[in-house]
């Protein structure tokens, strides 16, 4: 209802703008991208210029090596798209773009820097830490809220409001992350969410503290520290040899985004006569018997009533999004991209966008989020080995199938296809993926129940899960607080799994960032993660070696990671009782080894012909 009302207002405004074109001087509010670089592979740059009646202005430019190829008017007179060509001869400097119309003349400075950022590769030795900046640590209380933003509240005691966490808070705790063995930081989105409170699930009025409701792509949220604060965080990470992943949302923006309030064209967003939500059913995309109507509903339906779905088939909007991704990589020093709600995007657009990024930055890690727990469905959305009529070029993806499988493996009794057989059979489907090492593995994230709660706060199951994650193929990621046993389920809301990291706020009773603030069990968890993450990082066989798994028998699952230098044997006993078993069936991988070192306990095991492994526990053995 509200959207219908808004669009009536909108068409009145567009009409008004057109009517007044000769009476009012144009204005310039935005030129996006806000700046650019020489030395890019592509010479093309399309500026989106926004301001009242700007389409009535002519644009000119005199700058050696740069020329205006064309300018485009669109339906809304408040927009002008300007195509530039930046030749190899162009030097860095400040260009002067002149917009003129009769008596009106407006000169805008536009900076061309030198492209120089080289992303640092993120790969299997890495350990990614996902955190929600609003909920990790508040390093600057002066930026918690602003009176000129649509949401003016911050209150740590209300789960649905902003809590004031920010980049400075993260910078203050980089020692903690590095000690844990983390190499790479992934923040939930940092782009401005200048939005009103929204009724999300369960009807609570909620702030966009999570960051997924963009209001202006070219602004980093001031409440996190703004563009300068983000650069400071990126620099602090890189000085330590750490890397930065940015969370991208191409599929939708907030209804408070200025481009939705005054869109360039009627088809800038996917619209239906009445509100149409996405089906969330990815099957329609790859189902050989699927229909075009169902495919369109998945990709063009809205994620929620307040998140307008971007029309990525609009050439101007597609270019806008692609240039923004390149701009962010160069401007802030981004090493990897995680792409939100991947399956809801237009796949040809996504292929173009991924390719454009990789053309400029071949080292970038790009992975998507498609919350699908079956490899037969997920593989469509990543580079795969199936001959589909259309093939996605996404290098990696969040590994929801193994996430689901490890959770179920630890909670279900062992059976023909249950218990640890779930994990085994999920990994057996790796043949579908072009490169399983690019799967980003995890135990929990901001949209799931907390792992420690999923396993019923059973510390042995927790340790088993952590041991699997840090010895598995792929690139592991943690969600903040897993290492100190943060718990809860999404009942009643998401906010339960997005609690503040204790110690990140002034006045917190204790700090989980320090050993003295953690209890004995939390310290044991922290030390396990630290030990395994550092061992993984320094053991090529473990992070990049071949992966071989054996059929689980009687609840015992055995797999190997190995290269020419080392063989690591992982034994998981998922039974409630101690298991003793003969190792003869593993001879294919154990041949020539006579003893082993238990990586976790440090003890040496001599005589490998049989093993006795305690109930619900895992051994990581370096074979000698
Ligand atoms: Ca703050
Ligand atoms: Ca979509």
Coordinates of C-alpha atoms and ligand atoms in Angstrom, one line a residue:
X1 CA 0.0 0.0 0.0
X2 CA 2.8 2.4 1.0
X3 CA 4.7 1.6 -2.1
X4 CA 1.7 2.5 -4.3
X5 CA 1.4 5.8 -2.5
X6 CA 5.1 6.4 -2.9
X7 CA 5.1 5.7 -6.6
X8 CA 2.2 8.2 -7.1
X9 CA 4.2 10.8 -5.3
X10 CA 7.2 9.8 -7.3
X11 CA 5.5 10.3 -10.7
X12 CA 4.2 13.7 -9.5
X13 CA 7.8 14.6 -8.6
X14 CA 9.2 13.4 -12.0
X15 CA 6.5 15.4 -13.8
X16 CA 7.2 18.5 -11.7
X17 CA 10.9 18.2 -12.5
X18 CA 10.2 18.0 -16.2
X19 CA 7.8 20.9 -16.2
X20 CA 10.3 23.2 -14.4
X21 CA 13.2 22.3 -16.6
X22 CA 13.5 25.7 -18.2
X23 CA 12.4 27.7 -15.1
X24 CA 15.0 26.3 -12.6
X25 CA 18.7 26.0 -12.8
X26 CA 20.0 22.5 -12.5
X27 CA 21.6 21.2 -9.4
X28 CA 24.3 18.6 -8.8
X29 CA 23.9 16.4 -5.7
X30 CA 25.9 13.3 -6.7
X31 CA 28.5 12.3 -9.3
X32 CA 29.1 8.5 -9.0
X33 CA 31.7 7.1 -8.9
X34 CA 33.0 10.0 -6.8
X35 CA 36.5 9.6 -8.2
X36 CA 38.4 7.2 -10.4
X37 CA 41.9 6.1 -11.5
X38 CA 44.2 6.0 -14.5
X39 CA 45.8 2.6 -15.2
X40 CA 42.5 0.6 -15.2
X41 CA 42.3 -2.2 -17.8
X42 CA 39.1 -0.8 -19.1
X43 CA 39.3 2.8 -20.5
X44 CA 35.5 3.3 -20.0
X45 CA 33.9 5.1 -17.1
X46 CA 30.2 6.0 -16.9
X47 CA 29.3 8.8 -14.5
X48 CA 25.9 8.9 -13.0
X49 CA 25.1 12.6 -12.3
X50 CA 22.1 13.4 -10.1
X51 CA 20.5 16.7 -9.3
X52 CA 17.3 18.5 -10.1
X53 CA 16.9 19.1 -13.9
X54 CA 20.5 18.2 -14.5
X55 CA 19.5 16.6 -17.8
X56 CA 19.0 20.1 -19.2
X57 CA 22.7 20.8 -18.9
X58 CA 25.4 20.0 -21.4
X59 CA 28.6 18.6 -20.1
X60 CA 32.1 19.4 -21.3
X61 CA 35.6 18.6 -20.3
X62 CA 39.1 19.5 -21.3
X63 CA 41.7 17.1 -19.9
X64 CA 44.5 15.5 -21.8
X65 CA 43.8 11.8 -22.5
X66 CA 40.2 12.0 -21.4
X67 CA 37.2 12.6 -23.6
X68 CA 33.4 12.6 -23.3
X69 CA 32.1 9.9 -25.6
X70 CA 28.4 10.5 -25.0
X71 CA 25.9 11.7 -22.5
X72 CA 22.6 10.1 -22.0
X73 CA 19.3 11.5 -20.8
X74 CA 16.9 9.0 -19.1
X75 CA 13.2 9.3 -18.3
X76 CA 13.8 11.3 -15.1
X77 CA 15.3 14.7 -15.9
X78 CA 17.2 14.6 -12.6
X79 CA 19.8 12.2 -14.1
X80 CA 22.4 12.5 -16.7
X81 CA 24.7 9.6 -17.6
X82 CA 28.1 10.6 -19.0
X83 CA 30.4 8.2 -20.8
X84 CA 34.1 9.0 -20.5
X85 CA 37.0 7.4 -22.2
X86 CA 40.3 7.5 -20.2
X87 CA 43.1 6.7 -22.5
X88 CA 46.5 5.2 -21.5
X89 CA 48.0 8.7 -22.1
X90 CA 45.9 10.2 -19.3
X91 CA 47.8 11.3 -16.2
X92 CA 46.5 11.5 -12.6
X93 CA 45.1 14.9 -11.6
X94 CA 41.9 16.8 -11.2
X95 CA 39.6 17.2 -14.2
X96 CA 37.1 19.9 -14.4
X97 CA 33.7 18.8 -15.6
X98 CA 31.6 21.8 -16.8
X99 CA 27.8 21.5 -16.7
X100 CA 26.2 24.4 -18.5
X101 CA 22.8 25.5 -19.7
X102 CA 22.1 29.1 -20.8
X103 CA 23.0 31.2 -17.8
X104 CA 23.8 28.2 -15.7
X105 CA 27.4 27.0 -15.3
X106 CA 28.5 24.6 -12.7
X107 CA 32.1 23.3 -12.6
X108 CA 32.8 20.1 -10.7
X109 CA 36.3 18.9 -9.8
X110 CA 36.8 15.2 -10.5
X111 CA 39.9 13.4 -9.3
X112 CA 41.8 10.8 -11.2
X113 CA 44.3 8.9 -9.1
X114 CA 46.7 6.1 -10.1
X115 CA 45.4 2.6 -9.8
X116 CA 47.8 0.7 -7.5
X117 CA 45.9 -1.7 -5.2
X118 CA 46.9 -5.3 -5.5
X119 CA 44.5 -7.5 -3.5
X120 CA 46.3 -10.1 -1.3
X121 CA 45.2 -13.6 -2.2
X122 CA 42.8 -15.2 0.2
X123 CA 43.1 -19.0 0.0
X124 CA 43.0 -22.3 1.9
X125 CA 45.7 -21.3 4.5
X126 CA 43.5 -18.4 5.6
X127 CA 41.1 -18.3 8.5
X128 CA 38.2 -15.8 8.0
X129 CA 36.5 -14.1 10.9
X130 CA 33.0 -12.8 10.2
X131 CA 31.7 -10.1 12.5
X132 CA 28.9 -7.5 12.7
X133 CA 30.7 -4.2 13.3
X134 CA 27.7 -2.8 15.3
X135 CA 28.0 -5.8 17.7
X136 CA 31.7 -6.4 18.1
X137 CA 33.3 -3.4 20.0
X138 CA 32.5 0.3 20.4
X139 CA 35.8 2.1 20.0
X140 CA 34.3 5.6 19.5
X141 CA 31.2 6.6 21.4
X142 CA 31.0 9.9 19.5
X143 CA 29.7 8.2 16.4
X144 CA 27.0 6.0 17.9
X145 CA 24.1 8.1 16.6
X146 CA 23.5 11.2 14.5
X147 CA 20.5 13.5 14.6
X148 CA 20.5 14.1 10.8
X149 CA 20.0 10.4 10.0
X150 CA 16.6 8.6 9.7
X151 CA 17.3 6.3 12.6
X152 CA 18.6 8.5 15.4
X153 CA 18.8 5.8 18.2
X154 CA 21.5 3.7 19.7
X155 CA 20.8 1.7 22.8
X156 CA 22.9 -1.3 23.8
X157 CA 20.1 -2.6 26.0
X158 CA 17.6 -3.0 23.1
X159 CA 18.4 -6.0 20.9
X160 CA 16.8 -4.5 17.8
X161 CA 18.5 -1.1 17.9
X162 CA 22.1 -0.1 17.1
X163 CA 24.6 -0.7 19.8
X164 CA 27.4 1.6 18.7
X165 CA 30.1 -0.9 17.6
X166 CA 32.5 0.5 15.0
X167 CA 35.8 0.2 13.0
X168 CA 37.8 1.7 15.9
X169 CA 36.4 -1.1 18.1
X170 CA 37.7 -3.7 15.6
X171 CA 41.1 -2.0 15.3
X172 CA 41.4 -2.0 19.1
X173 CA 41.1 -5.8 19.0
X174 CA 43.2 -6.9 16.1
X175 CA 45.8 -8.3 18.4
X176 CA 43.1 -10.6 19.8
X177 CA 42.1 -11.8 16.3
X178 CA 45.7 -12.4 15.3
X179 CA 46.4 -14.3 18.4
X180 CA 43.4 -16.5 17.6
X181 CA 45.0 -17.3 14.2
X182 CA 42.6 -15.2 12.1
X183 CA 44.1 -13.9 8.9
X184 CA 41.1 -12.3 7.2
X185 CA 38.3 -10.0 8.4
X186 CA 34.8 -10.1 6.9
X187 CA 32.5 -7.5 8.2
X188 CA 28.7 -7.6 7.5
X189 CA 28.1 -4.7 5.1
X190 CA 29.7 -1.4 6.0
X191 CA 27.9 0.8 3.4
X192 CA 25.6 3.5 4.7
X193 CA 22.2 2.3 5.9
X194 CA 20.5 5.6 6.5
X195 CA 17.1 4.0 6.9
X196 CA 14.0 4.2 9.1
X197 CA 13.3 1.3 11.6
X198 CA 11.7 -1.6 9.8
X199 CA 9.3 -4.3 10.8
X200 CA 11.4 -7.3 10.1
X201 CA 10.5 -10.9 11.0
X202 CA 8.4 -11.2 14.2
X203 CA 7.1 -7.7 13.9
X204 CA 9.7 -5.9 15.9
X205 CA 10.7 -2.4 14.8
X206 CA 14.3 -3.0 13.9
X207 CA 17.3 -0.8 13.0
X208 CA 19.5 -1.8 10.0
X209 CA 22.4 -2.5 12.5
X210 CA 23.4 -5.5 10.3
X211 CA 24.1 -3.3 7.3
X212 CA 22.2 -5.0 4.6
X213 CA 19.9 -2.0 3.7
X214 CA 22.0 0.3 1.5
X215 CA 21.0 3.9 1.2
X216 CA 24.1 5.2 -0.7
X217 CA 26.7 2.9 -2.1
X218 CA 29.4 5.6 -2.1
X219 CA 29.2 6.3 1.7
X220 CA 30.5 4.0 4.4
X221 CA 28.2 4.3 7.4
X222 CA 29.3 7.2 9.6
X223 CA 28.3 5.2 12.7
X224 CA 31.1 2.7 11.9
X225 CA 33.6 5.5 11.1
X226 CA 32.7 6.5 7.6
X227 CA 35.0 6.3 4.5
X228 CA 38.1 7.5 6.4
X229 CA 37.5 5.1 9.3
X230 CA 37.2 2.2 6.8
X231 CA 40.4 3.1 5.2
X232 CA 42.1 3.2 8.6
X233 CA 40.8 -0.3 9.3
X234 CA 42.0 -1.6 6.0
X235 CA 45.4 -0.1 6.5
X236 CA 45.6 -1.5 10.1
X237 CA 44.8 -5.0 8.7
X238 CA 47.3 -4.8 5.9
X239 CA 50.1 -3.6 8.1
X240 CA 49.6 -6.8 10.0
X241 CA 49.5 -9.0 6.9
X242 CA 45.8 -9.5 7.4
X243 CA 43.2 -9.2 4.7
X244 CA 39.8 -7.6 4.2
X245 CA 36.6 -9.1 2.7
X246 CA 33.8 -6.7 1.9
X247 CA 30.1 -7.9 2.0
X248 CA 28.3 -6.8 -1.3
X249 CA 24.6 -6.6 -1.8
X250 CA 23.7 -6.3 -5.5
X251 CA 20.2 -7.7 -5.3
X252 CA 18.4 -5.0 -3.5
X253 CA 18.7 -1.7 -1.7
X254 CA 16.7 0.0 1.0
X255 CA 13.4 1.7 0.1
X256 CA 15.1 4.8 1.7
X257 CA 17.8 4.7 -0.9
X258 CA 17.8 8.0 -2.8
X259 CA 17.6 6.1 -6.1
X260 CA 14.4 4.4 -5.0
X261 CA 12.9 7.7 -3.7
X262 CA 13.6 9.3 -7.2
X263 CA 14.6 6.5 -9.7
X264 CA 16.2 7.3 -13.0
X265 CA 13.7 5.1 -15.0
X266 CA 10.5 3.3 -14.3
X267 CA 12.3 0.0 -14.7
X268 CA 15.2 0.8 -12.5
X269 CA 13.8 -1.6 -9.9
X270 CA 11.8 -4.7 -10.7
X271 CA 8.2 -3.9 -10.1
X272 CA 4.9 -5.7 -10.4
X273 CA 1.4 -4.1 -10.3
X274 CA 1.1 -5.3 -6.7
X275 CA 3.8 -6.3 -4.3
X276 CA 5.4 -9.6 -5.3
X277 CA 7.9 -11.3 -3.1
X278 CA 10.6 -13.8 -4.4
X279 CA 9.7 -17.5 -4.1
X280 CA 13.1 -18.2 -2.6
X281 CA 13.0 -21.4 -4.7
X282 CA 16.3 -21.8 -6.5
X283 CA 15.2 -25.0 -8.3
X284 CA 13.3 -23.0 -10.9
X285 CA 16.6 -21.7 -12.2
X286 CA 18.3 -25.1 -13.1
X287 CA 15.2 -27.3 -13.3
X288 CA 15.2 -28.6 -17.0
X289 CA 11.4 -28.7 -16.7
X290 CA 11.2 -25.3 -15.0
X291 CA 9.3 -22.3 -16.4
X292 CA 10.3 -18.8 -17.3
X293 CA 7.6 -17.5 -15.0
X294 CA 9.0 -19.2 -12.0
X295 CA 12.5 -18.2 -12.8
X296 CA 11.4 -14.6 -13.0
X297 CA 9.6 -14.8 -9.7
X298 CA 12.8 -16.0 -8.0
X299 CA 15.0 -13.3 -9.3
X300 CA 12.7 -10.4 -9.8
X301 CA 10.5 -10.8 -6.7
X302 CA 11.4 -8.7 -3.7
X303 CA 13.4 -10.1 -0.8
X304 CA 11.1 -8.2 1.6
X305 CA 8.5 -5.5 1.1
X306 CA 11.0 -2.8 2.1
X307 CA 13.9 -4.0 -0.1
X308 CA 13.3 -3.0 -3.7
X309 CA 14.8 -5.5 -6.1
X310 CA 17.4 -4.1 -8.4
X311 CA 16.9 -4.4 -12.2
X312 CA 20.3 -5.7 -13.1
X313 CA 19.2 -6.0 -16.8
X314 CA 19.2 -2.2 -16.9
X315 CA 22.5 -1.4 -18.6
X316 CA 23.0 1.9 -16.6
X317 CA 22.3 0.2 -13.3
X318 CA 24.4 -2.8 -14.1
X319 CA 27.3 -0.5 -15.0
X320 CA 26.7 1.5 -11.8
X321 CA 27.0 -1.6 -9.6
X322 CA 30.0 -3.0 -11.4
X323 CA 31.9 0.3 -11.2
X324 CA 31.1 0.6 -7.5
X325 CA 32.6 -2.8 -6.9
X326 CA 35.8 -1.9 -8.7
X327 CA 35.8 1.6 -7.0
X328 CA 35.5 0.0 -3.5
X329 CA 38.3 -2.5 -4.2
X330 CA 40.7 0.3 -5.2
X331 CA 39.5 3.0 -2.8
X332 CA 39.6 0.9 0.4
X333 CA 42.0 -2.0 -0.4
X334 CA 39.6 -4.9 -0.6
X335 CA 41.0 -8.4 -0.9
X336 CA 37.8 -10.4 -1.2
X337 CA 34.1 -10.1 -1.9
X338 CA 31.3 -12.0 -0.3
X339 CA 28.1 -11.6 -2.3
X340 CA 24.8 -11.5 -0.4
X341 CA 21.7 -13.3 -1.5
X342 CA 23.4 -14.6 -4.6
X343 CA 20.7 -16.8 -6.1
X344 CA 18.3 -13.9 -6.3
X345 CA 20.5 -11.9 -8.7
X346 CA 20.3 -11.9 -12.5
X347 CA 23.0 -14.5 -13.3
X348 CA 24.2 -13.0 -16.6
X349 CA 24.7 -9.7 -14.7
X350 CA 26.6 -11.5 -11.9
X351 CA 28.9 -13.2 -14.4
X352 CA 29.7 -9.8 -16.0
X353 CA 30.2 -8.2 -12.6
X354 CA 32.5 -11.0 -11.3
X355 CA 34.5 -11.0 -14.6
X356 CA 34.9 -7.2 -14.5
X357 CA 36.3 -7.4 -11.0
X358 CA 38.6 -10.3 -11.9
X359 CA 39.8 -8.5 -15.1
X360 CA 41.0 -5.6 -12.9
X361 CA 42.0 -7.7 -9.9
X362 CA 42.8 -11.3 -10.8
X363 CA 43.8 -12.1 -7.2
X364 CA 40.4 -11.3 -5.6
X365 CA 38.5 -14.0 -3.8
X366 CA 34.8 -13.8 -4.7
X367 CA 32.3 -16.0 -3.0
X368 CA 28.6 -16.0 -2.8
X369 CA 25.9 -16.6 -0.2
X370 CA 23.3 -19.0 -1.4
X371 CA 21.5 -20.6 1.6
X372 CA 21.0 -24.0 0.0
X373 CA 22.0 -27.2 1.8
X374 CA 22.1 -29.6 -1.1
X375 CA 25.2 -29.7 -3.3
X376 CA 23.1 -30.7 -6.3
X377 CA 21.3 -27.4 -6.0
X378 CA 24.2 -25.2 -4.7
X379 CA 26.7 -26.1 -7.5
X380 CA 24.6 -24.2 -10.1
X381 CA 25.6 -20.9 -8.4
X382 CA 29.3 -21.5 -8.5
X383 CA 31.8 -22.7 -11.1
X384 CA 30.8 -26.3 -11.6
X385 CA 31.3 -29.5 -13.6
X386 CA 27.8 -29.8 -14.9
X387 CA 26.8 -28.9 -18.4
X388 CA 24.0 -26.4 -17.7
X389 CA 22.6 -24.3 -20.5
X390 CA 24.1 -21.3 -18.6
X391 CA 27.1 -21.6 -16.3
X392 CA 27.9 -19.3 -13.4
X393 CA 31.5 -18.0 -13.1
X394 CA 31.5 -17.4 -9.4
X395 CA 34.8 -18.8 -8.0
X396 CA 33.6 -19.8 -4.6
X397 CA 30.5 -20.0 -2.3
X398 CA 29.5 -20.3 1.3
X399 CA 29.4 -24.1 2.0
X400 CA 25.9 -24.4 3.4
X401 CA 25.8 -28.2 2.6
X402 CA 28.7 -29.0 4.9
X403 CA 27.4 -26.5 7.5
X404 CA 24.1 -28.4 7.6
X405 CA 25.9 -31.8 7.5
X406 CA 28.3 -31.2 10.4
X407 CA 25.4 -29.8 12.5
X408 CA 23.3 -32.8 11.8
X409 CA 26.2 -35.2 12.1
X410 CA 26.8 -34.3 15.6
X411 CA 23.2 -34.4 16.7
X412 CA 21.8 -37.5 14.9
X413 CA 22.6 -41.1 15.8
X414 CA 24.8 -42.9 13.3
X415 CA 22.8 -44.7 10.6
X416 CA 22.9 -45.7 7.0
X417 CA 22.5 -42.1 5.9
X418 CA 22.4 -40.3 9.2
X419 CA 24.9 -39.0 11.8
X420 CA 28.4 -38.6 10.5
X421 CA 27.4 -40.3 7.2
X422 CA 25.7 -37.0 6.4
X423 CA 29.0 -35.2 6.4
X424 CA 30.7 -38.0 4.4
X425 CA 28.1 -38.2 1.7
X426 CA 27.9 -34.4 1.4
X427 CA 31.7 -34.2 0.8
X428 CA 31.4 -37.1 -1.7
X429 CA 29.4 -34.7 -3.9
X430 CA 32.4 -32.4 -4.3
X431 CA 32.6 -33.8 -7.9
X432 CA 30.0 -31.2 -8.7
X433 CA 32.2 -28.2 -8.0
X434 CA 34.9 -27.0 -10.3
X435 CA 37.1 -26.1 -7.3
X436 CA 36.0 -27.4 -3.9
X437 CA 39.0 -25.6 -2.3
X438 CA 37.1 -22.4 -2.9
X439 CA 34.2 -23.5 -0.7
X440 CA 34.0 -21.2 2.3
X441 CA 33.2 -23.5 5.2
X442 CA 31.6 -22.6 8.6
X443 CA 29.8 -23.9 11.6
X444 CA 27.5 -20.9 12.1
X445 CA 26.9 -17.4 10.8
X446 CA 24.7 -14.3 11.5
X447 CA 21.6 -16.0 10.0
X448 CA 21.8 -19.3 11.9
X449 CA 21.5 -20.6 15.4
X450 CA 24.8 -20.5 17.3
X451 CA 26.8 -23.7 16.9
X452 CA 27.3 -24.2 20.7
X453 CA 23.5 -24.2 21.1
X454 CA 23.0 -26.4 18.1
X455 CA 25.1 -29.1 19.8
X456 CA 23.2 -28.7 23.0
X457 CA 26.1 -27.0 24.7
X458 CA 27.9 -30.3 24.6
X459 CA 31.6 -29.3 24.8
X460 CA 32.9 -32.5 23.3
X461 CA 30.6 -32.0 20.2
X462 CA 31.8 -28.4 20.0
X463 CA 35.4 -29.4 20.0
X464 CA 34.7 -32.1 17.3
X465 CA 32.9 -29.5 15.1
X466 CA 35.8 -27.0 15.5
X467 CA 38.3 -29.7 14.7
X468 CA 36.5 -30.7 11.6
X469 CA 36.2 -27.1 10.3
X470 CA 39.9 -26.4 10.8
X471 CA 41.0 -29.6 9.1
X472 CA 38.5 -29.6 6.3
X473 CA 39.0 -28.8 2.7
X474 CA 38.1 -25.2 1.6
X475 CA 38.6 -21.9 3.4
X476 CA 37.2 -21.9 7.0
X477 CA 35.3 -19.0 8.5
X478 CA 34.3 -18.3 12.0
X479 CA 31.5 -16.1 13.3
X480 CA 32.5 -13.8 16.1
X481 CA 32.3 -15.3 19.5
X482 CA 32.3 -19.0 18.4
X483 CA 35.7 -19.2 20.1
X484 CA 34.3 -18.1 23.4
X485 CA 31.2 -20.3 23.3
X486 CA 28.7 -17.5 22.5
X487 CA 25.4 -19.3 22.3
X488 CA 21.7 -18.9 21.5
X489 CA 19.2 -19.7 18.9
X490 CA 17.2 -17.4 16.6
X491 CA 14.2 -17.9 18.9
X492 CA 12.5 -15.5 19.1
X493 CA 14.6 -13.4 16.7
X494 CA 17.9 -13.0 14.8
X495 CA 19.0 -10.6 17.5
X496 CA 19.7 -13.5 19.8
X497 CA 22.6 -14.7 17.7
X498 CA 23.9 -11.2 17.2
X499 CA 24.7 -10.3 20.8
X500 CA 27.5 -7.9 21.7
X501 CA 30.9 -9.4 22.2
X502 CA 31.5 -9.0 25.9
X503 CA 34.3 -6.7 26.7
X504 CA 33.8 -4.5 23.6
X505 CA 31.8 -1.8 25.5
X506 CA 32.8 0.5 28.3
X507 CA 31.2 -0.8 31.5
X508 CA 31.1 -4.5 30.4
X509 CA 31.5 -6.6 33.5
X510 CA 34.3 -8.6 32.0
X511 CA 36.2 -8.9 28.8
X512 CA 36.2 -12.1 26.7
X513 CA 39.1 -10.5 24.8
X514 CA 41.4 -11.5 27.7
X515 CA 42.3 -14.8 29.2
X516 CA 41.4 -13.5 32.7
X517 CA 37.9 -12.4 31.5
X518 CA 37.2 -15.9 30.1
X519 CA 36.2 -18.8 32.3
X520 CA 38.1 -22.1 32.1
X521 CA 35.9 -23.7 29.4
X522 CA 36.0 -20.5 27.3
X523 CA 39.8 -20.5 27.5
X524 CA 39.9 -24.1 26.5
X525 CA 37.7 -23.4 23.5
X526 CA 39.8 -20.3 22.6
X527 CA 43.1 -22.3 22.9
X528 CA 41.8 -25.1 20.7
X529 CA 40.8 -22.7 17.9
X530 CA 44.1 -20.9 18.3
X531 CA 46.2 -24.1 18.2
X532 CA 44.4 -25.6 15.2
X533 CA 44.1 -22.4 13.2
X534 CA 47.8 -21.7 13.6
X535 CA 48.7 -25.3 12.9
X536 CA 46.6 -25.3 9.7
X537 CA 48.1 -22.0 8.5
X538 CA 51.6 -23.5 8.9
X539 CA 50.9 -27.0 7.5
X540 CA 50.5 -27.0 3.7
X541 CA 49.4 -30.7 3.8
X542 CA 46.5 -29.6 5.9
X543 CA 45.3 -26.5 4.1
X544 CA 46.2 -27.4 0.6
X545 CA 47.0 -31.1 0.5
X546 CA 44.8 -33.7 -1.1
X547 CA 41.7 -34.8 0.7
X548 CA 40.8 -38.5 1.0
X549 CA 37.9 -39.7 3.1
X550 CA 36.9 -43.2 4.1
X551 CA 33.3 -44.5 4.6
X552 CA 32.3 -44.0 8.2
X553 CA 32.0 -47.3 10.1
X554 CA 30.3 -47.7 13.5
X555 CA 30.2 -43.9 13.9
X556 CA 33.9 -43.4 13.3
X557 CA 34.9 -41.2 10.4
X558 CA 38.5 -41.1 9.1
X559 CA 40.0 -38.7 6.5
X560 CA 43.4 -37.7 5.4
X561 CA 45.0 -34.4 4.2
X562 CA 48.4 -35.0 2.6
X563 CA 51.1 -33.8 0.3
X564 CA 54.7 -35.1 -0.4
X565 CA 55.9 -33.7 2.9
X566 CA 53.3 -34.7 5.4
X567 CA 50.2 -36.9 6.0
X568 CA 47.6 -35.7 8.5
X569 CA 45.1 -38.3 9.6
X570 CA 41.9 -37.0 11.3
X571 CA 39.8 -39.5 13.3
X572 CA 36.4 -38.5 14.5
X573 CA 34.6 -40.8 16.9
X574 CA 31.0 -39.6 17.0
X575 CA 29.8 -42.3 19.4
X576 CA 28.7 -41.7 23.0
X577 CA 31.3 -44.4 23.9
X578 CA 35.0 -45.1 23.3
X579 CA 35.7 -46.8 20.0
X580 CA 38.5 -49.3 19.3
X581 CA 39.1 -50.2 15.7
X582 CA 41.6 -51.8 13.4
X583 CA 43.4 -49.5 10.9
X584 CA 44.1 -52.0 8.2
X585 CA 41.4 -50.6 5.9
X586 CA 43.3 -47.3 5.8
X587 CA 46.5 -48.8 4.5
X588 CA 46.1 -47.0 1.2
X589 CA 47.0 -43.8 3.0
X590 CA 48.8 -45.2 6.1
X591 CA 51.4 -47.4 4.3
X592 CA 54.9 -46.7 5.5
X593 CA 53.9 -44.9 8.7
X594 CA 54.6 -46.4 12.1
X595 CA 53.9 -43.7 14.6
X596 CA 52.1 -40.5 14.9
X597 CA 52.0 -37.2 16.8
X598 CA 48.7 -36.1 18.2
X599 CA 48.7 -32.4 17.2
X600 CA 46.2 -31.4 19.9
X601 CA 47.7 -33.2 22.9
X602 CA 51.3 -33.3 21.6
X603 CA 51.7 -37.0 22.7
X604 CA 53.4 -39.5 20.5
X605 CA 51.5 -42.6 19.5
X606 CA 53.6 -45.6 18.6
X607 CA 52.0 -48.6 16.9
X608 CA 49.2 -47.6 14.6
X609 CA 47.6 -51.0 13.8
X610 CA 44.7 -50.3 16.1
X611 CA 43.3 -47.2 17.7
X612 CA 41.2 -46.5 20.8
X613 CA 39.5 -43.1 20.5
X614 CA 37.5 -41.6 23.4
X615 CA 33.8 -41.0 23.1
X616 CA 32.7 -38.0 20.9
X617 CA 36.2 -36.7 20.2
X618 CA 38.6 -36.1 17.3
X619 CA 42.2 -36.8 16.9
X620 CA 44.4 -34.9 14.5
X621 CA 47.5 -37.1 13.8
X622 CA 50.6 -36.2 12.0
X623 CA 51.9 -39.5 10.7
X624 CA 55.6 -40.3 11.1
Ligands
LIG1 CA1 30.6 3.9 18.2
LIG2 CA1 16.7 -10.0 -7.7

